[in-house]
C-alpha atoms as one frame of an Amber mdcrd trajectory, in Angstrom:
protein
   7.381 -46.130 171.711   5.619 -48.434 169.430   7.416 -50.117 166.892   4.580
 -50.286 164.119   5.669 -48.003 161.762   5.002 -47.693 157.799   6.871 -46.606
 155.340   5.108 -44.114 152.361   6.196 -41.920 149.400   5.482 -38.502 149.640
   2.836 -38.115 147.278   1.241 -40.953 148.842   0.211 -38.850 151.817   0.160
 -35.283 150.295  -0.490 -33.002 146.969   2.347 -30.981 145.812   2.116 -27.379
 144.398   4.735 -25.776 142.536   4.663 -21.914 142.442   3.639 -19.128 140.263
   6.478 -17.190 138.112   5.774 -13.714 139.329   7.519 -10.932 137.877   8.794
  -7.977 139.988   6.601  -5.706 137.571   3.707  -7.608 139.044   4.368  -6.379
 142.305   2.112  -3.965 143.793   1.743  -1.502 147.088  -0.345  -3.231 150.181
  -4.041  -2.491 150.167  -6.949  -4.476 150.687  -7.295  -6.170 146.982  -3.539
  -7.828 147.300  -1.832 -11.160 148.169   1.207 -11.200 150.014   3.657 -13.344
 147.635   5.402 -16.009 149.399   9.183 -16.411 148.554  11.959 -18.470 150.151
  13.055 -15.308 152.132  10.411 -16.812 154.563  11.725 -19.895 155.463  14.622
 -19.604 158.240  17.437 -21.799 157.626  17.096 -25.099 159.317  13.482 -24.665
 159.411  10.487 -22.564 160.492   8.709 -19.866 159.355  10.705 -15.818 159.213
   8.037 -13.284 159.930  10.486 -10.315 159.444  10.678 -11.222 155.745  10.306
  -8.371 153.479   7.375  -8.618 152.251   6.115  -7.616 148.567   2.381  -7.791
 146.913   0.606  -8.744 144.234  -3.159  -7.758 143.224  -6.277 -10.034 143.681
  -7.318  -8.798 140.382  -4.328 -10.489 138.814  -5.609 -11.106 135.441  -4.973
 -15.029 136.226  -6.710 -17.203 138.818  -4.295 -17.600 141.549  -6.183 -20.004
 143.680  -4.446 -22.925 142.961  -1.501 -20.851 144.469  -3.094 -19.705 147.723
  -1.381 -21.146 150.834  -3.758 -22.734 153.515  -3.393 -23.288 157.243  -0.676
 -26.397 158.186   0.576 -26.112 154.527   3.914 -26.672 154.530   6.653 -24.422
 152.054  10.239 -25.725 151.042  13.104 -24.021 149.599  13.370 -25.875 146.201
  16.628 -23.823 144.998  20.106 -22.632 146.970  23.533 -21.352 145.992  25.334
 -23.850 145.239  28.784 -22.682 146.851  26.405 -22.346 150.250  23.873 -24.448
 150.773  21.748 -22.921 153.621  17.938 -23.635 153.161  17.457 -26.232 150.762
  15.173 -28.486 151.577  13.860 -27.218 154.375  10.286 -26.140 154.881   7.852
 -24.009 156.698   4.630 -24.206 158.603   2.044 -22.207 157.320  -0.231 -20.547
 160.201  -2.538 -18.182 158.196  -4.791 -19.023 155.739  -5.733 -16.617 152.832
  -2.654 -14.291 153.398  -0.179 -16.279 150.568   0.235 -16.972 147.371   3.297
 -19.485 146.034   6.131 -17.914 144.505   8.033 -20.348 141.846  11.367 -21.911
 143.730   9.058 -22.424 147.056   6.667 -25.501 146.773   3.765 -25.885 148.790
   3.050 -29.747 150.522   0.043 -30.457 151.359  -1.419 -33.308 153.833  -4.265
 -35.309 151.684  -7.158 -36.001 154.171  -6.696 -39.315 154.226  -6.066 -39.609
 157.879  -2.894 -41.066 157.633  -0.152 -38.518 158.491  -0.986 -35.723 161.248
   0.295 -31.986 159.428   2.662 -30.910 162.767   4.277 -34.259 162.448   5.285
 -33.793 158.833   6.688 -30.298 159.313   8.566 -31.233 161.767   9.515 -34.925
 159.749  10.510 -32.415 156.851  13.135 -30.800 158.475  14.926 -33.608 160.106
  18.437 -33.449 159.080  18.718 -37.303 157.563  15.558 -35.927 155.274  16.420
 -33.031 154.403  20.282 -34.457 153.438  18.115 -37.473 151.433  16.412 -34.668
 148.969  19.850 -32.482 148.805  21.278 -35.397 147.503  19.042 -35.732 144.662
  19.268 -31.992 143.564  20.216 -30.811 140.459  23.703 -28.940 140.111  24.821
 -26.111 138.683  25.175 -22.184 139.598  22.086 -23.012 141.596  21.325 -26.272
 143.395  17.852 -26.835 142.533  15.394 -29.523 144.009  12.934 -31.042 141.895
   9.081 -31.573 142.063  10.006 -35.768 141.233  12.442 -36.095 144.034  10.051
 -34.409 146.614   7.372 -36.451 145.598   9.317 -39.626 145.745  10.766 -39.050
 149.182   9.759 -41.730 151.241   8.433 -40.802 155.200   8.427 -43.324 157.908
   5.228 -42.566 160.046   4.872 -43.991 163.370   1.257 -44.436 164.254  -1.404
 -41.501 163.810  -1.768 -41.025 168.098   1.757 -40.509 168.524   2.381 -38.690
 164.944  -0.371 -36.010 167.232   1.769 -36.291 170.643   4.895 -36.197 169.097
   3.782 -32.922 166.943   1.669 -31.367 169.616   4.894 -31.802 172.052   7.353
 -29.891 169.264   4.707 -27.495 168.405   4.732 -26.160 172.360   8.306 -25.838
 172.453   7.905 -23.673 169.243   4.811 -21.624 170.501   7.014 -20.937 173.750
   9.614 -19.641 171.710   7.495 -17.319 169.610   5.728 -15.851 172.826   9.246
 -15.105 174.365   9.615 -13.270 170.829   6.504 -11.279 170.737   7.003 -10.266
 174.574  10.707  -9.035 173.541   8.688  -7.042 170.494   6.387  -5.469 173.250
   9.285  -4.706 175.625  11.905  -3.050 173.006   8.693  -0.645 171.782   8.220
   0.417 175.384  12.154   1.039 175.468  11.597   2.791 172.517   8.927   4.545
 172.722  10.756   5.764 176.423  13.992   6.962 174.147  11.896   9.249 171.935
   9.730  10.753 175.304  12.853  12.217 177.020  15.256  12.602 173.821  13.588
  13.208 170.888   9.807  14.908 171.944  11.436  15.920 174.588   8.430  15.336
 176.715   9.343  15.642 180.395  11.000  19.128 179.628   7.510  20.380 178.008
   5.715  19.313 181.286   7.825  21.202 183.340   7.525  24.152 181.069   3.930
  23.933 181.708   3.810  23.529 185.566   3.017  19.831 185.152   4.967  16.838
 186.446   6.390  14.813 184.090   4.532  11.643 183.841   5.914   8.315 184.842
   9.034   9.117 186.401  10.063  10.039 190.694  10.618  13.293 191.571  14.965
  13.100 191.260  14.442  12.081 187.797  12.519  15.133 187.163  14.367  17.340
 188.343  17.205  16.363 186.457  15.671  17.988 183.316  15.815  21.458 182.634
  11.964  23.537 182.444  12.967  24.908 179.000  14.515  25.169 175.517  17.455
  26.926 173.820  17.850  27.684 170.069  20.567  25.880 168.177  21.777  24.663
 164.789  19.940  21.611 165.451  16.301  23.766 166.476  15.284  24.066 169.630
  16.843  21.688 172.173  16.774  21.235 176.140  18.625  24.514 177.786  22.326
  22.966 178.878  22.047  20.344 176.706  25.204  20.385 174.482  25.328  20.201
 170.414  28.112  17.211 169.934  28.423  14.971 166.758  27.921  11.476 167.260
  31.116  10.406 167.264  32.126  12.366 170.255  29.834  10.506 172.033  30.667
   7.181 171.643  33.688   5.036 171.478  34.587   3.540 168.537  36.391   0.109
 168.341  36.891  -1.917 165.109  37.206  -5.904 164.183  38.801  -7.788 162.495
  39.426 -11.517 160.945  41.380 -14.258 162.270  43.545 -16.200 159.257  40.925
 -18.737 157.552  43.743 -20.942 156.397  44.460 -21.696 160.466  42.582 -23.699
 161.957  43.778 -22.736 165.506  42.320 -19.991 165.312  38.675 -21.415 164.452
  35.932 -23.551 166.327  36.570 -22.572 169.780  34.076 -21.041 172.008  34.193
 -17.186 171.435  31.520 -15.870 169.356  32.746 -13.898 165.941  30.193 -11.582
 164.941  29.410 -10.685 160.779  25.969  -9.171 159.731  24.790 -12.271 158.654
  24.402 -12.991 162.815  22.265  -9.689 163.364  19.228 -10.064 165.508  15.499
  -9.136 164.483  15.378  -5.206 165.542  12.531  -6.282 168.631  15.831  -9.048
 169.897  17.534  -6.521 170.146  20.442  -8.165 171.623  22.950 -11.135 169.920
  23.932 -14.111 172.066  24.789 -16.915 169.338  27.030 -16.669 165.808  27.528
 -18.602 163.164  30.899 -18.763 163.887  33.282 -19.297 166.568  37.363 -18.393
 167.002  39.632 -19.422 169.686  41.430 -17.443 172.261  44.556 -17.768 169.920
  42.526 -16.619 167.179  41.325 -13.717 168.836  45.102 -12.914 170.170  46.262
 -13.336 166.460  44.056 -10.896 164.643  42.752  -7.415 164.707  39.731  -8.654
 166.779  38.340  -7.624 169.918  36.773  -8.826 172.869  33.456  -6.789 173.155
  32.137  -6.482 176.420  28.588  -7.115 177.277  26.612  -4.735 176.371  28.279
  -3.091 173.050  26.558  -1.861 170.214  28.080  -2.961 167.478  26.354  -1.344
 164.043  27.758  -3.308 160.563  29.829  -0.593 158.379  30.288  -2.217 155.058
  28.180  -3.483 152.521  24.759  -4.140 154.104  25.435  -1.124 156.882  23.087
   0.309 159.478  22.350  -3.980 160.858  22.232  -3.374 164.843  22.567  -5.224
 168.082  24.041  -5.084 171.517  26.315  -7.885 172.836  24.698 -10.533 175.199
  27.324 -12.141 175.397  31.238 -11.044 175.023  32.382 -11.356 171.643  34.857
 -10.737 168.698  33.339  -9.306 165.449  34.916  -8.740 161.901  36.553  -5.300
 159.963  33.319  -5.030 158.603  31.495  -3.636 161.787  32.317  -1.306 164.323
  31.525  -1.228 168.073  30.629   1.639 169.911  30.427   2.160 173.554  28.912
   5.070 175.251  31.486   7.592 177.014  29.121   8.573 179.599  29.917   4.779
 180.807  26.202   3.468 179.301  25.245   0.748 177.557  21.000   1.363 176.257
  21.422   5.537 175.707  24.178   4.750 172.739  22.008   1.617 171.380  18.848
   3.722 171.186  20.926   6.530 169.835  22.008   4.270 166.931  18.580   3.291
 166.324  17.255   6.495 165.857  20.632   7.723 163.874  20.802   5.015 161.577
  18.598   6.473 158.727  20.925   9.168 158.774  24.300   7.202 158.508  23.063
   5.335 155.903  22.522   7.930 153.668  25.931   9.830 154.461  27.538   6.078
 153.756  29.450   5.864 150.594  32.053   3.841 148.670  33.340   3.144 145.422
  32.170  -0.783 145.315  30.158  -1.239 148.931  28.815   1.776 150.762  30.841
   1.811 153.877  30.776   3.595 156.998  33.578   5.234 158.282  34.181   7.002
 161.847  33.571  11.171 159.601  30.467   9.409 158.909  29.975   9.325 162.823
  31.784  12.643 163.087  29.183  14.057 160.274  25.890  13.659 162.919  24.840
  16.036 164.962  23.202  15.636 168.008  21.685  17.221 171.250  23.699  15.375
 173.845  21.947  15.537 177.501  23.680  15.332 180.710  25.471  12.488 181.650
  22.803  11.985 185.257  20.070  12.216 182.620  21.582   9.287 180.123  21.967
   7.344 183.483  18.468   7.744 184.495  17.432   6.461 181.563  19.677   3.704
 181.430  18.361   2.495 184.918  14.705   3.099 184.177  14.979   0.319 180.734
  17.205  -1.646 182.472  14.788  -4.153 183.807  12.864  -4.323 180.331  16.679
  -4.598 178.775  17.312  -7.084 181.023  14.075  -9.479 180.689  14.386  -9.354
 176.663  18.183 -10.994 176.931  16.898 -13.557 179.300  13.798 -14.630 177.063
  16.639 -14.962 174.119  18.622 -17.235 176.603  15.867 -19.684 177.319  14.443
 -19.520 173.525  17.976 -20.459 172.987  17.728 -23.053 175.080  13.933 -24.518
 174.130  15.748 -24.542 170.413  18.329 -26.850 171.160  16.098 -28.944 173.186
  13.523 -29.412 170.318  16.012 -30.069 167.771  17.944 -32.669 170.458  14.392
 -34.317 170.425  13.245 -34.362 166.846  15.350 -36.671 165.824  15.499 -38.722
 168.946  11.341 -39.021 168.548  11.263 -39.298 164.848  13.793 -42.089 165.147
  11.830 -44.117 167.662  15.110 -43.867 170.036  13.274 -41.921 172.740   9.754
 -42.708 174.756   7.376 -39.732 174.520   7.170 -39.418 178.264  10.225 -38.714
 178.624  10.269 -36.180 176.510   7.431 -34.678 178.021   9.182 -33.921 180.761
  12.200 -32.209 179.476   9.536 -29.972 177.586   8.038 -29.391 180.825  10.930
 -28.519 182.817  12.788 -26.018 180.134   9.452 -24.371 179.999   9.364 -23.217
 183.392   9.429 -19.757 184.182  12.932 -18.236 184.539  13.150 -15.281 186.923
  16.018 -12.646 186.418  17.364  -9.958 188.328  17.625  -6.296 186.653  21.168
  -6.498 187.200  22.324  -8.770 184.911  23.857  -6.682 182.575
């Protein structure tokens, strides 16, 4: 790599925006005539941009010009405040990929590449959330309940740029290894609403039971898995349901296993290499499935608490506080007393996740609690349901297997192109590793990974 590098402030290379002060009264249903406001909720810890924010709104018609506070393409957003007991985002920033969909919210500022022709925008982003940067502005924030950046210390940070050429290769490589990952994420979206959308055709519109009613043959499914459904309906307390099917609460369905916490004041018990799962480690909805934590026990720890090894393939559903988070195991795991894990007792793994799915609105509201609403196993016991077969629950299990199957591999090797780009960030923004090189780690990890249906 060349060696002719130049050292610049901040403001040298780019204008800095500060956000506007909205007030929640400002905020406003979706329509046509609104902004989407952009708050820090949006920018994922360690960097990049979090689509499944919740989003609110504010209207065009604002009674103040907002333009200065509209977000472009390759602007880049950073966390300017943080709690100061747990420092998570601070400092780190987000790429901006849609133009005239934002407008700044105060606590996020907006950086924004002057065209000078001097500093290439993927190269900054990814500059901006190197760790030795983003320590550098942490260091200069302001302390107190809230650790809060400011606008001086962002526009004083200095930024070593390497040549504009390989500024443009080094971003373009980083930026592929991030498009790769967000494809393997929107194919996982498409694959869980197929799943989905298969759950509620044979167990909630009861679908291939109405075809045979009518003479037809249910669509998309071999003649055995037909004619494991019955050709009509039988009144219950829950309306009409599939004739044998049997009226069961929830909680006789599944069962339930709780967690628990290894001693924090051991450290034996912490940092080996079995995931713990909290709520704070539950997957996007489309993910589906969790294969990383934020936290790791050892085997003693695991022995020397409440904890238990969940295998592959539990649903685990969080129970206290935040309840009704979701996600199957993709890996075996412990998890705390603040979730439980259910397994199916008709020996399945997808018919109890799906269950949860659609069940969840429904244990939410019968959750309850004097300080956190919590989820007990009567609130299980409390839900009704109209529980098929068990041949039918493994026909279905076998039919989204594949699709089950492909979304916990993509999560694997989006794992995997994660760790390689943040091995090489700081490797290339250093100057310690040639491009080409590079390249061909990209190259390789990118490859198409084949998987077998089985693998669960």
């Amino acid at each position: 790599m060349s060696s002719e590098r130049k050292v610049y402030r901040l403001d040298e290379l780019c204008e800095f925006i500060n956000g506007f002060a909205f007030k929640s009264s400002d905020y406003v249903e979706e329509s046509d005539g609104t902004w989407e406001v952009l708050r820090m909720g949006y920018i994922n810890r360690g960097g990049g941009f979090k689509e499944d924010a919740t989003p609110v709104f504010v209207p065009r018609a604002y009674g103040k010009d907002l333009g200065k506070y509209l977000i472009r393409t390759d602007d880049i957003v950073i966390a300017m405040t943080d709690m100061k007991n747990n420092v998570a985002i601070l400092g780190n920033t987000a790429r901006i990929k849609d133009a005239n969909r934002f407008v700044l919210n105060q606590r996020v500022g907006c950086i924004r590449v002057k065209p000078m022709g001097l500093v290439d925008p993927s190269y900054l982003y990814y500059y901006s959330n190197w760790q030795p940067h983003v320590d550098y502005l942490r260091a200069r924030a302001n302390s107190g309940v809230q650790v809060n950046l400011s606008t001086p210390a962002i526009r004083e940070a200095e930024i070593e740029l390497p040549p504009l050429a390989e500024q443009v290769s080094i971003g373009s490589l980083l930026s592929a290894l991030d498009d790769r990952i967000t494809l393997l994420r929107e194919t996982n979206a498409t694959l869980e609403a197929i799943a989905q959308a298969l759950f509620k055709s044979w167990f909630v519109d009861f679908d291939p039971v109405r075809a045979k009613m009518e003479g037809r043959t249910p669509e998309g499914m071999d003649e055995a898995t037909a004619a494991l459904f019955p050709d009509g309906f039988e009144t219950s307390e829950l309306g009409e349901v599939p004739r044998g099917w049997r009226q069961q609460t929830f909680r006789d369905t599944i069962q339930i296993i709780g967690g628990g916490t290894p001693k924090t004041s051991n450290p034996d018990f912490w940092g080996g290499d079995i995931p713990w799962f909290s709520v704070v480690d539950a997957p996007r909805s489309s993910d589906v499935f969790v294969i990383d934590t934020e936290k790791y026990i050892t085997d003693a720890g695991l022995h020397g608490s409440s904890t238990k090894l969940l295998p592959v393939g539990t649903t685990i559903i969080s129970a206290r506080g935040t309840v009704g988070k979701l996600a199957l195991t993709g890996r075996a795991m412990g998890m705390n007393q603040s979730c439980y894990g259910l397994r199916g007792k008709a020996g399945d793994t997808y018919f109890t996740y799906f269950s949860a799915t659609r069940l969840v609105q429904q244990l939410q509201q019968r959750a309850h609690g004097s300080v956190f609403d919590t989820i007990t196993q009567e609130t299980f016991a409390g839900i009704h349901v109209a529980y098929p077969q068990p041949p039918v629950i493994e026909a279905f299990d076998v039919a989204v297997s594949p699709l089950m199957a492909r979304i916990r591999e993509n999560l694997f090797q989006a794992q995997t192109l994660s760790t390689l780009r943040d091995t090489l960030l700081p490797r290339l923004i250093s100057g310690q590793l040639r491009l080409p090189e590079a390249q061909a780690l990209a190259q390789e990890a990118m490859k198409p990974k084949t998987i077998s249906a089985s693998a669960l």
